Coordinates of N, CA and C in Angstrom, one line a residue:
Chain A
Q7 N 140.6 133.0 55.3 CA 140.1 134.0 54.3 C 139.0 134.9 55.1
I8 N 139.1 136.2 55.1 CA 138.3 137.1 55.8 C 137.2 137.5 54.9
T9 N 135.9 137.4 55.1 CA 134.8 137.9 54.4 C 133.9 138.5 55.2
L10 N 133.1 139.6 54.7 CA 132.0 140.3 55.4 C 130.9 140.3 54.3
K11 N 129.5 140.3 54.9 CA 128.5 140.3 54.1 C 127.4 141.1 54.7
E12 N 127.0 142.3 54.1 CA 125.7 143.0 54.7 C 124.4 142.3 54.1
S13 N 123.6 142.4 55.0 CA 122.1 141.9 54.8 C 121.1 143.0 55.4
G14 N 119.9 143.0 54.9 CA 118.9 143.9 55.3 C 117.9 144.4 54.3
P15 N 117.1 145.1 54.5 CA 116.0 145.6 53.5 C 116.7 146.6 52.4
T16 N 116.3 146.5 51.2 CA 116.7 147.4 50.2 C 115.8 148.7 50.2
L17 N 114.8 148.6 50.7 CA 113.8 149.5 50.7 C 113.0 149.9 52.1
V18 N 113.3 151.2 52.5 CA 112.6 151.5 53.9 C 111.7 152.9 53.6
K19 N 110.9 153.1 54.3 CA 110.1 154.3 54.2 C 110.5 155.4 55.2
A20 N 110.4 156.7 54.7 CA 110.7 157.7 55.8 C 110.2 157.4 57.1
T21 N 110.8 157.8 58.2 CA 110.6 157.8 59.7 C 110.7 156.3 60.1
Q22 N 110.8 155.3 59.3 CA 111.0 154.0 59.8 C 112.5 153.8 60.3
T23 N 112.6 152.6 61.0 CA 114.1 152.2 61.4 C 114.6 151.3 60.7
L24 N 115.9 151.5 60.2 CA 116.7 150.5 59.4 C 117.4 149.5 60.3
T25 N 117.3 148.3 60.1 CA 118.2 147.2 60.7 C 119.1 146.5 59.7
L26 N 120.4 146.8 59.9 CA 121.3 145.9 58.9 C 122.1 145.0 59.7
T27 N 122.5 143.8 59.1 CA 123.4 142.8 59.6 C 124.4 142.6 58.8
C28 N 125.6 142.6 59.5 CA 127.1 142.2 59.0 C 127.3 140.7 59.5
T29 N 127.4 139.9 58.6 CA 127.8 138.5 59.0 C 129.2 138.3 58.3
F30 N 130.1 137.9 59.3 CA 131.6 137.9 58.9 C 132.1 136.4 59.3
S31 N 133.2 136.2 58.5 CA 134.0 134.9 58.7 C 135.5 135.2 58.7
G32 N 136.3 134.2 59.2 CA 137.7 134.4 59.1 C 138.3 135.0 60.3
F33 N 137.6 135.5 61.0 CA 138.2 136.2 62.4 C 137.2 136.2 63.4
S34 N 137.7 136.6 64.6 CA 136.8 136.6 65.7 C 136.8 137.9 66.3
L35 N 135.5 138.2 66.8 CA 135.3 139.5 67.5 C 135.5 139.3 69.0
T36 N 136.2 138.4 69.5 CA 136.6 138.3 70.8 C 138.1 138.4 70.8
S37 N 138.9 138.5 69.5 CA 140.3 138.9 69.6 C 140.5 140.3 70.0
S38 N 141.5 140.4 70.7 CA 142.0 141.7 71.1 C 142.2 142.6 70.2
G39 N 141.6 143.9 70.3 CA 141.7 145.0 69.1 C 140.9 144.9 68.0
V40 N 140.1 143.8 67.8 CA 139.5 143.6 66.6 C 137.9 144.4 66.7
G41 N 137.6 144.9 65.6 CA 136.2 145.3 65.6 C 135.5 145.3 64.2
V42 N 134.4 145.6 64.1 CA 133.6 145.7 62.9 C 132.9 147.0 62.8
G43 N 132.8 147.5 61.8 CA 132.0 149.0 61.7 C 131.4 149.0 60.4
W44 N 130.5 150.2 60.4 CA 129.6 150.4 59.2 C 130.1 151.8 58.6
I45 N 130.2 151.7 57.4 CA 130.4 153.0 56.5 C 129.4 152.9 55.4
R46 N 128.8 154.4 55.1 CA 127.9 154.4 54.0 C 128.4 155.4 53.1
Q47 N 127.8 155.2 51.8 CA 128.0 156.1 50.8 C 126.7 156.3 49.9
P48 N 126.5 157.5 50.1 CA 125.1 158.1 49.2 C 125.6 158.0 47.7
P49 N 124.8 157.8 46.7 CA 125.0 157.7 45.3 C 126.0 158.9 44.9
G50 N 127.1 158.6 44.2 CA 128.1 159.6 43.8 C 128.6 160.4 44.7
K51 N 128.6 160.1 46.1 CA 129.2 160.7 47.1 C 130.4 160.2 47.9
A52 N 130.7 160.8 48.9 CA 131.9 160.3 49.6 C 131.3 159.4 50.6
L53 N 132.5 158.7 51.2 CA 132.4 157.7 52.4 C 132.1 158.3 53.6
E54 N 131.3 157.7 54.4 CA 130.9 158.3 55.9 C 131.0 157.3 56.8
S55 N 131.9 157.2 57.8 CA 131.9 156.3 58.9 C 130.7 156.4 59.8
L56 N 130.1 155.4 60.1 CA 128.8 155.6 61.1 C 129.1 155.0 62.5
A57 N 129.6 153.8 62.5 CA 129.7 153.2 63.9 C 130.5 152.0 63.8
F58 N 131.3 151.8 65.0 CA 132.1 150.8 65.1 C 132.0 150.0 66.6
I59 N 132.1 148.9 66.6 CA 132.0 148.1 67.8 C 133.4 147.2 68.1
F60 N 133.9 146.9 69.1 CA 135.2 146.4 69.2 C 135.1 145.3 70.2
W61 N 136.1 144.4 70.4 CA 136.0 143.1 71.0 C 135.6 143.1 72.4
D62 N 135.9 144.4 73.1 CA 135.7 144.6 74.4 C 134.3 145.3 74.6
D63 N 133.5 145.4 73.6 CA 132.3 146.2 73.5 C 132.3 147.7 73.6
T64 N 133.7 148.2 73.4 CA 133.7 149.6 73.0 C 132.9 150.0 71.8
K65 N 132.2 151.0 71.8 CA 131.7 151.5 70.7 C 132.0 152.9 70.4
R66 N 132.0 153.2 69.1 CA 132.5 154.5 68.5 C 131.4 154.9 67.5
Y67 N 130.8 156.1 67.5 CA 129.7 156.4 66.7 C 130.3 157.8 66.1
S68 N 129.5 158.1 64.8 CA 129.7 159.3 64.2 C 129.1 160.5 65.0
P69 N 129.7 161.6 65.4 CA 129.3 162.5 66.3 C 127.9 163.0 65.7
S70 N 127.6 163.2 64.3 CA 126.6 163.9 63.7 C 125.4 162.9 63.6
L71 N 125.6 161.6 63.9 CA 124.5 160.7 63.8 C 124.3 159.8 64.9
K72 N 124.9 159.9 65.9 CA 125.1 159.0 67.2 C 123.5 159.1 67.8
N73 N 122.8 160.0 67.7 CA 121.6 160.0 68.5 C 120.5 159.0 67.6
R74 N 121.0 158.6 66.4 CA 120.1 157.7 65.8 C 120.7 156.4 65.5
L75 N 121.9 156.1 66.0 CA 122.5 154.9 65.6 C 122.8 154.0 66.9
T76 N 122.5 152.6 66.7 CA 122.9 151.7 67.8 C 123.6 150.5 67.0
I77 N 124.7 150.1 67.6 CA 125.4 149.0 67.1 C 125.7 148.0 68.2
R78 N 125.6 146.7 67.9 CA 125.6 145.6 68.9 C 126.3 144.4 68.2
K79 N 126.9 143.5 69.0 CA 127.4 142.4 68.4 C 126.9 141.1 69.1
D80 N 126.8 140.1 68.1 CA 126.5 138.6 68.6 C 127.7 137.7 68.3
T81 N 128.7 137.6 69.2 CA 129.8 136.8 69.0 C 129.5 135.3 68.4
S82 N 128.5 134.9 69.1 CA 128.2 133.3 68.8 C 127.6 133.3 67.3
K83 N 127.2 134.2 66.7 CA 126.7 134.1 65.3 C 127.7 135.0 64.3
N84 N 128.7 135.4 64.9 CA 129.8 136.3 64.0 C 128.9 137.3 63.2
Q85 N 128.0 138.0 64.1 CA 127.3 139.0 63.6 C 127.4 140.5 64.1
V86 N 127.2 141.5 63.5 CA 127.2 142.8 63.9 C 125.9 143.4 63.4
V87 N 125.0 144.0 64.2 CA 123.8 144.7 63.7 C 123.9 146.2 64.0
L88 N 123.5 146.8 63.0 CA 123.2 148.4 63.0 C 121.9 148.7 63.0
T89 N 121.4 149.7 63.8 CA 120.1 150.1 63.7 C 120.2 151.7 63.6
M90 N 119.3 152.2 62.6 CA 119.4 153.5 62.4 C 118.0 154.0 62.5
T91 N 117.5 154.9 63.4 CA 116.2 155.5 63.5 C 115.8 156.6 62.7
D92 N 114.5 156.7 62.6 CA 114.1 158.2 62.0 C 114.6 158.1 60.4
M93 N 114.5 157.2 59.8 CA 115.2 157.2 58.3 C 114.6 158.3 57.4
D94 N 115.5 158.8 56.6 CA 115.0 159.9 55.7 C 115.6 159.7 54.3
P95 N 114.8 160.2 53.3 CA 115.6 160.0 51.9 C 117.0 160.3 51.7
V96 N 117.4 161.4 52.5 CA 118.9 161.7 52.5 C 119.8 160.6 52.8
D97 N 119.0 159.4 53.5 CA 120.0 158.3 54.3 C 120.0 157.2 53.0
T98 N 119.6 157.4 51.9 CA 119.6 156.6 50.9 C 121.3 156.4 50.4
A99 N 121.7 155.3 50.6 CA 123.1 154.9 50.4 C 123.5 153.5 50.3
T100 N 124.7 153.2 50.0 CA 125.2 152.0 50.0 C 125.8 151.8 51.3
Y101 N 125.4 150.7 52.1 CA 125.9 150.6 53.4 C 127.0 149.5 53.4
F102 N 128.4 149.8 53.9 CA 129.2 148.9 53.8 C 129.5 148.4 55.3
C103 N 130.0 147.1 55.5 CA 130.5 146.8 56.8 C 132.0 146.5 56.4
T104 N 132.8 146.7 57.6 CA 134.4 146.5 57.5 C 134.9 145.8 58.7
Q105 N 135.9 145.3 58.7 CA 136.8 144.8 59.5 C 137.7 145.8 60.0
S106 N 137.9 146.1 61.4 CA 138.6 147.0 62.2 C 139.6 146.1 62.8
R107 N 140.8 146.8 63.3 CA 141.8 146.2 64.0 C 142.4 147.4 65.0
E108 N 143.2 146.8 65.8 CA 143.9 147.8 66.8 C 142.9 148.9 67.3
S109 N 141.7 148.3 67.7 CA 140.8 149.5 68.3 C 140.4 150.6 67.5
G110 N 140.6 150.3 66.3 CA 140.1 151.4 65.3 C 141.3 152.3 64.9
H111 N 142.6 152.0 65.4 CA 143.6 152.6 64.9 C 144.4 151.8 63.8
Y112 N 143.7 151.5 62.7 CA 144.4 150.7 61.7 C 143.4 150.9 60.6
P113 N 144.0 150.8 59.3 CA 143.1 151.0 58.1 C 142.3 149.8 57.9
F114 N 141.2 149.9 56.9 CA 140.5 148.9 56.5 C 140.9 148.2 55.3
Q115 N 141.3 146.8 55.8 CA 141.7 145.9 54.7 C 140.7 145.1 54.2
Y116 N 139.5 144.9 54.8 CA 138.5 143.9 54.5 C 137.2 144.7 54.4
W117 N 136.6 144.7 53.3 CA 135.3 145.2 53.1 C 134.2 144.3 52.7
G118 N 132.8 144.3 53.1 CA 131.9 143.7 52.3 C 131.5 144.4 51.0
Q119 N 130.7 143.9 50.3 CA 130.4 144.3 48.7 C 129.4 145.6 48.9
G120 N 128.8 145.6 50.1 CA 127.8 146.8 50.2 C 126.4 146.4 50.1
S121 N 125.5 147.1 50.6 CA 124.1 146.9 50.5 C 123.3 148.2 50.3
L122 N 122.7 148.4 49.1 CA 122.0 149.6 48.8 C 120.7 149.6 49.4
V123 N 120.6 150.6 50.3 CA 119.3 151.0 51.0 C 118.7 152.4 50.4
T124 N 117.5 152.2 49.8 CA 116.8 153.3 49.3 C 115.7 153.7 50.3
V125 N 115.5 155.0 50.6 CA 114.7 155.5 51.5 C 113.5 156.2 50.7
S126 N 112.3 155.8 50.9 CA 111.2 156.4 50.0 C 110.5 157.4 51.0
S127 N 110.1 158.5 50.4 CA 109.3 159.3 51.1 C 107.8 159.1 51.2
Chain B
E4 N 136.0 165.9 65.8 CA 136.0 164.9 64.6 C 137.2 165.5 63.8
I5 N 137.9 164.8 63.1 CA 139.1 165.1 62.4 C 138.4 165.4 60.8
V6 N 138.6 166.6 60.3 CA 138.1 166.7 58.9 C 139.2 166.6 57.9
M7 N 138.9 166.0 56.9 CA 139.9 165.6 56.0 C 139.5 166.4 54.5
T8 N 140.3 167.0 53.9 CA 140.1 167.8 52.7 C 141.1 167.4 51.7
Q9 N 140.5 166.8 50.5 CA 141.2 166.5 49.3 C 141.2 167.6 48.2
S10 N 142.2 167.6 47.4 CA 142.4 168.4 46.2 C 143.2 167.8 45.2
P11 N 142.9 168.1 44.1 CA 141.6 168.6 43.5 C 140.5 167.7 43.8
D12 N 139.2 168.1 43.3 CA 138.0 167.1 43.3 C 137.9 166.3 42.2
S13 N 138.6 166.6 41.0 CA 138.8 165.6 40.1 C 140.1 166.2 39.1
L14 N 140.7 165.1 38.4 CA 141.7 165.4 37.4 C 141.7 164.5 36.4
A15 N 142.0 164.9 35.2 CA 142.1 164.1 34.0 C 143.6 164.2 33.4
M16 N 144.0 163.1 33.4 CA 145.6 162.9 32.9 C 145.7 162.1 31.7
S17 N 146.7 162.3 30.9 CA 147.0 161.4 29.8 C 147.4 160.1 30.2
L18 N 147.4 159.1 29.5 CA 148.3 157.7 29.9 C 149.7 158.0 30.0
G19 N 150.3 157.5 31.1 CA 151.6 157.6 31.4 C 152.1 158.9 31.9
E20 N 151.1 159.7 32.2 CA 151.3 161.0 32.9 C 151.4 160.6 34.6
R21 N 152.0 161.6 35.3 CA 151.8 161.4 36.9 C 150.6 162.1 37.4
A22 N 150.0 161.5 38.2 CA 148.8 162.2 39.0 C 149.1 162.5 40.3
T23 N 148.6 163.6 40.9 CA 149.0 163.9 42.3 C 147.7 164.4 43.0
I24 N 147.5 163.7 44.0 CA 146.3 164.0 45.0 C 146.8 164.5 46.3
N25 N 146.3 165.5 46.7 CA 146.6 166.0 48.1 C 145.5 165.8 49.1
C26 N 145.9 165.7 50.2 CA 145.0 165.7 51.4 C 145.4 166.3 52.6
K27 N 144.6 166.9 53.2 CA 145.0 167.9 54.5 C 143.9 167.3 55.5
S28 N 144.7 167.5 56.6 CA 143.9 166.8 57.9 C 143.6 168.2 58.9
S29 N 142.6 168.3 59.5 CA 142.4 169.4 60.4 C 143.2 169.2 61.7
Q30 N 143.9 168.2 61.9 CA 144.9 168.2 63.1 C 145.9 167.2 62.6
S31 N 147.0 167.1 63.3 CA 148.2 166.3 63.1 C 147.8 164.8 63.2
L32 N 148.3 163.9 62.3 CA 148.0 162.6 62.3 C 149.2 161.8 62.7
Y33 N 150.3 162.6 63.3 CA 151.4 161.8 63.6 C 151.4 161.7 65.1
I34 N 151.9 160.7 65.5 CA 152.2 160.2 66.7 C 153.7 159.9 66.9
S35 N 154.3 160.8 67.8 CA 155.9 160.7 67.8 C 156.2 159.2 68.4
G36 N 157.3 158.7 67.5 CA 157.7 157.5 67.8 C 156.8 156.3 67.1
H37 N 155.9 156.7 66.4 CA 154.9 155.8 65.7 C 154.9 156.2 64.3
N38 N 153.9 156.8 64.0 CA 153.7 156.9 62.5 C 152.6 157.9 62.2
N39 N 152.1 158.1 60.9 CA 151.2 159.0 60.5 C 149.9 158.1 60.2
Y40 N 148.9 158.4 60.9 CA 147.8 157.5 60.9 C 146.8 157.8 59.7
L41 N 147.3 157.5 58.4 CA 146.8 158.2 57.2 C 146.7 157.0 56.2
A42 N 145.6 156.8 55.6 CA 145.6 155.6 54.5 C 145.0 156.4 53.3
W43 N 145.3 155.7 52.1 CA 144.6 155.9 50.7 C 143.9 154.8 50.2
Y44 N 142.7 155.1 49.7 CA 141.9 153.9 49.1 C 141.6 154.3 47.7
Q45 N 141.5 153.2 46.9 CA 140.9 153.4 45.5 C 139.6 152.7 45.3
Q46 N 138.7 153.6 44.8 CA 137.1 152.9 44.5 C 137.0 152.9 43.2
K47 N 136.8 151.8 42.7 CA 136.2 151.6 41.3 C 134.6 151.6 41.2
A48 N 134.0 152.0 40.0 CA 132.7 151.9 40.0 C 132.0 150.7 40.5
G49 N 131.1 150.7 41.2 CA 130.2 149.5 41.8 C 131.1 148.6 42.6
Q50 N 132.3 149.0 43.2 CA 133.1 148.1 44.0 C 133.3 148.9 45.5
P51 N 133.6 148.1 46.5 CA 134.0 148.6 47.8 C 135.2 149.3 47.5
P52 N 135.7 150.2 48.5 CA 137.1 150.7 48.3 C 138.2 149.7 48.6
K53 N 139.2 149.9 48.0 CA 140.4 148.9 48.3 C 141.6 149.7 48.7
L54 N 142.1 149.1 49.9 CA 143.3 149.8 50.6 C 144.5 149.8 49.6
L55 N 145.0 151.1 49.5 CA 146.3 151.2 48.5 C 147.5 151.4 49.6
L56 N 147.4 152.4 50.5 CA 148.6 152.7 51.2 C 148.1 153.0 52.6
Y57 N 148.9 152.7 53.6 CA 148.7 153.1 55.2 C 150.0 153.4 55.7
W58 N 149.8 154.2 56.8 CA 151.0 154.8 57.5 C 151.5 155.7 56.7
A59 N 150.7 156.4 55.8 CA 151.0 157.3 54.6 C 151.8 157.0 53.4
S60 N 152.6 155.9 53.7 CA 153.4 155.8 52.7 C 153.9 154.1 52.5
T61 N 153.1 153.1 53.3 CA 153.5 151.8 53.2 C 152.3 151.2 52.1
R62 N 152.7 150.7 51.0 CA 151.9 150.1 50.0 C 151.2 148.8 50.6
E63 N 150.0 148.6 50.5 CA 149.3 147.2 50.7 C 149.9 146.2 49.8
S64 N 150.0 144.9 50.3 CA 150.4 143.7 49.5 C 149.6 143.8 48.2
G65 N 150.4 143.8 47.1 CA 149.8 143.6 45.8 C 149.6 144.8 45.0
V66 N 149.8 146.1 45.6 CA 149.5 147.2 44.8 C 150.8 147.7 44.3
P67 N 150.6 148.0 42.9 CA 151.7 148.4 42.1 C 152.5 149.6 42.6
D68 N 153.7 149.5 42.3 CA 154.7 150.5 42.8 C 154.7 151.7 42.2
R69 N 153.9 152.0 41.3 CA 153.6 153.2 40.8 C 152.8 154.1 41.7
F70 N 152.0 153.5 42.6 CA 151.2 154.2 43.7 C 152.4 154.6 44.9
S71 N 152.5 155.8 45.2 CA 153.2 156.1 46.3 C 152.6 157.1 47.2
G72 N 153.1 157.2 48.6 CA 152.5 158.2 49.3 C 153.5 159.0 49.9
S73 N 153.2 160.2 50.4 CA 154.2 160.9 51.2 C 153.6 162.0 52.0
G74 N 154.4 162.7 52.9 CA 153.7 163.7 53.8 C 153.7 163.3 55.2
S75 N 153.5 164.3 56.1 CA 153.4 164.0 57.4 C 152.5 165.0 58.1
G76 N 152.2 164.7 59.5 CA 151.5 166.0 60.2 C 150.2 166.0 59.8
T77 N 150.0 167.0 58.7 CA 148.4 167.5 58.4 C 148.5 167.5 56.7
D78 N 149.6 167.1 56.2 CA 149.7 167.5 54.7 C 150.4 166.2 54.1
F79 N 149.4 165.4 53.2 CA 149.8 164.3 52.6 C 149.6 164.4 51.0
T80 N 150.2 163.4 50.1 CA 150.2 163.3 48.9 C 150.2 161.9 48.5
L81 N 149.1 161.5 47.5 CA 149.1 160.3 46.8 C 149.6 160.5 45.5
T82 N 150.6 159.9 44.9 CA 151.2 160.1 43.5 C 151.1 158.7 42.8
I83 N 150.7 158.9 41.7 CA 150.2 157.7 40.8 C 151.3 158.1 39.4
N84 N 152.3 157.3 39.4 CA 153.4 157.5 38.4 C 152.8 156.7 37.3
S85 N 153.0 157.3 35.9 CA 152.8 156.6 34.7 C 151.3 156.0 34.8
L86 N 150.2 156.9 34.9 CA 149.0 156.6 34.9 C 148.4 155.6 33.9
Q87 N 147.8 154.5 34.3 CA 147.3 153.4 33.6 C 145.7 153.5 33.4
A88 N 145.4 152.8 32.5 CA 143.7 152.9 32.2 C 143.1 152.3 33.2
E89 N 143.7 151.5 34.1 CA 142.9 150.7 35.1 C 143.0 151.5 36.4
D90 N 143.8 152.7 36.3 CA 143.9 153.5 37.5 C 142.6 154.3 37.5
V91 N 141.6 154.5 36.6 CA 140.5 155.2 36.8 C 139.7 155.0 37.9
A92 N 139.4 155.9 38.7 CA 138.7 155.6 40.0 C 138.6 157.0 40.8
V93 N 137.9 156.7 41.8 CA 137.8 157.9 43.0 C 138.8 157.3 44.2
Y94 N 139.7 158.2 44.4 CA 140.6 158.0 45.5 C 140.3 158.8 46.8
Y95 N 140.4 158.1 47.9 CA 140.0 158.8 49.1 C 141.2 158.6 50.2
C96 N 141.4 159.6 51.1 CA 142.2 159.5 52.0 C 141.5 159.3 53.3
Q97 N 142.0 158.9 54.2 CA 141.3 158.6 55.5 C 142.4 158.6 56.8
Q98 N 141.8 159.2 57.8 CA 142.7 159.2 59.1 C 142.0 158.1 59.9
Y99 N 143.1 157.5 60.5 CA 142.4 156.5 61.7 C 143.2 156.8 63.0
Y100 N 143.5 158.2 63.1 CA 144.2 158.8 64.2 C 143.3 158.6 65.4
N101 N 142.0 159.0 65.0 CA 141.0 159.2 66.1 C 139.6 158.4 65.8
P102 N 139.4 157.4 66.1 CA 138.1 156.8 65.7 C 136.9 157.3 66.1
P103 N 135.7 157.4 65.4 CA 135.6 156.6 64.2 C 136.6 157.5 63.1
P104 N 137.2 156.6 62.2 CA 137.8 157.3 61.1 C 137.1 158.1 60.1
T105 N 137.7 159.1 59.7 CA 136.8 160.1 58.6 C 137.6 160.0 57.5
F106 N 137.0 160.1 56.3 CA 137.4 160.4 54.9 C 137.5 161.6 54.2
G107 N 138.3 161.9 53.4 CA 138.3 163.0 52.4 C 136.9 162.9 51.4
Q108 N 136.9 164.0 50.8 CA 135.6 163.9 49.9 C 135.7 163.1 48.5
G109 N 137.1 162.6 48.4 CA 137.2 161.8 47.0 C 137.8 162.8 45.9
T110 N 138.7 162.2 45.3 CA 139.3 162.7 44.2 C 139.1 161.8 42.7
R111 N 138.3 162.2 41.9 CA 138.0 161.4 40.6 C 139.2 161.6 39.9
V112 N 139.8 160.4 39.4 CA 140.9 160.2 38.4 C 140.4 159.8 37.0
E113 N 140.5 160.6 35.9 CA 140.1 160.2 34.6 C 141.3 160.3 33.5
I114 N 141.0 159.5 32.4 CA 142.0 159.6 31.4 C 141.7 160.8 30.5
K115 N 142.7 161.6 30.0 CA 142.3 162.6 29.2 C 142.3 162.1 27.7

């Protein structure tokens, strides 16, 4: 059974750095083609892909946010960590982690429940 | 980055009617000899998205057959035949042709 769970602060202040952790089970990030990624959704708005990391340490970032994002993995802990610098109130959103396959060329079958992050000014 | 555009933004249909959602991509999602790298998701309030269809028309396991997908290249359609109360949700198309994947802006489906 594949599960993913997001953890991190619920509230951050503007200009601070956000660090989110995705802890997963039921699959390995050392398996060929497998990845974990982050997607966010501001309240009442659409889904936005942020960053993905794959089994071979390949990383894919949103072009519009890549200067602020860093993604890394810890395969021994089954965790993927996302950091986003210089947070702004517009970054208030629910942040989801997902499992990816086929090096990103596959839809998302498994999602975490999401973690709401509020950015205060 | 591939831009996905859905239409309409929202629609209200009566129970039992057919709902149709369109999705257009800024470049072709078809790879010759393979398939269309296009998925559809359903998101209900307070929940993560749920995968409905992939490869443009393949239903995920457990998805009712009133949900169907069609299209190829840059133009795709999600059809919900005989709309049910539990189908009230926001629906998103997504391309996975070019990582990171991108989503449409969503279409809200309501019961009239």
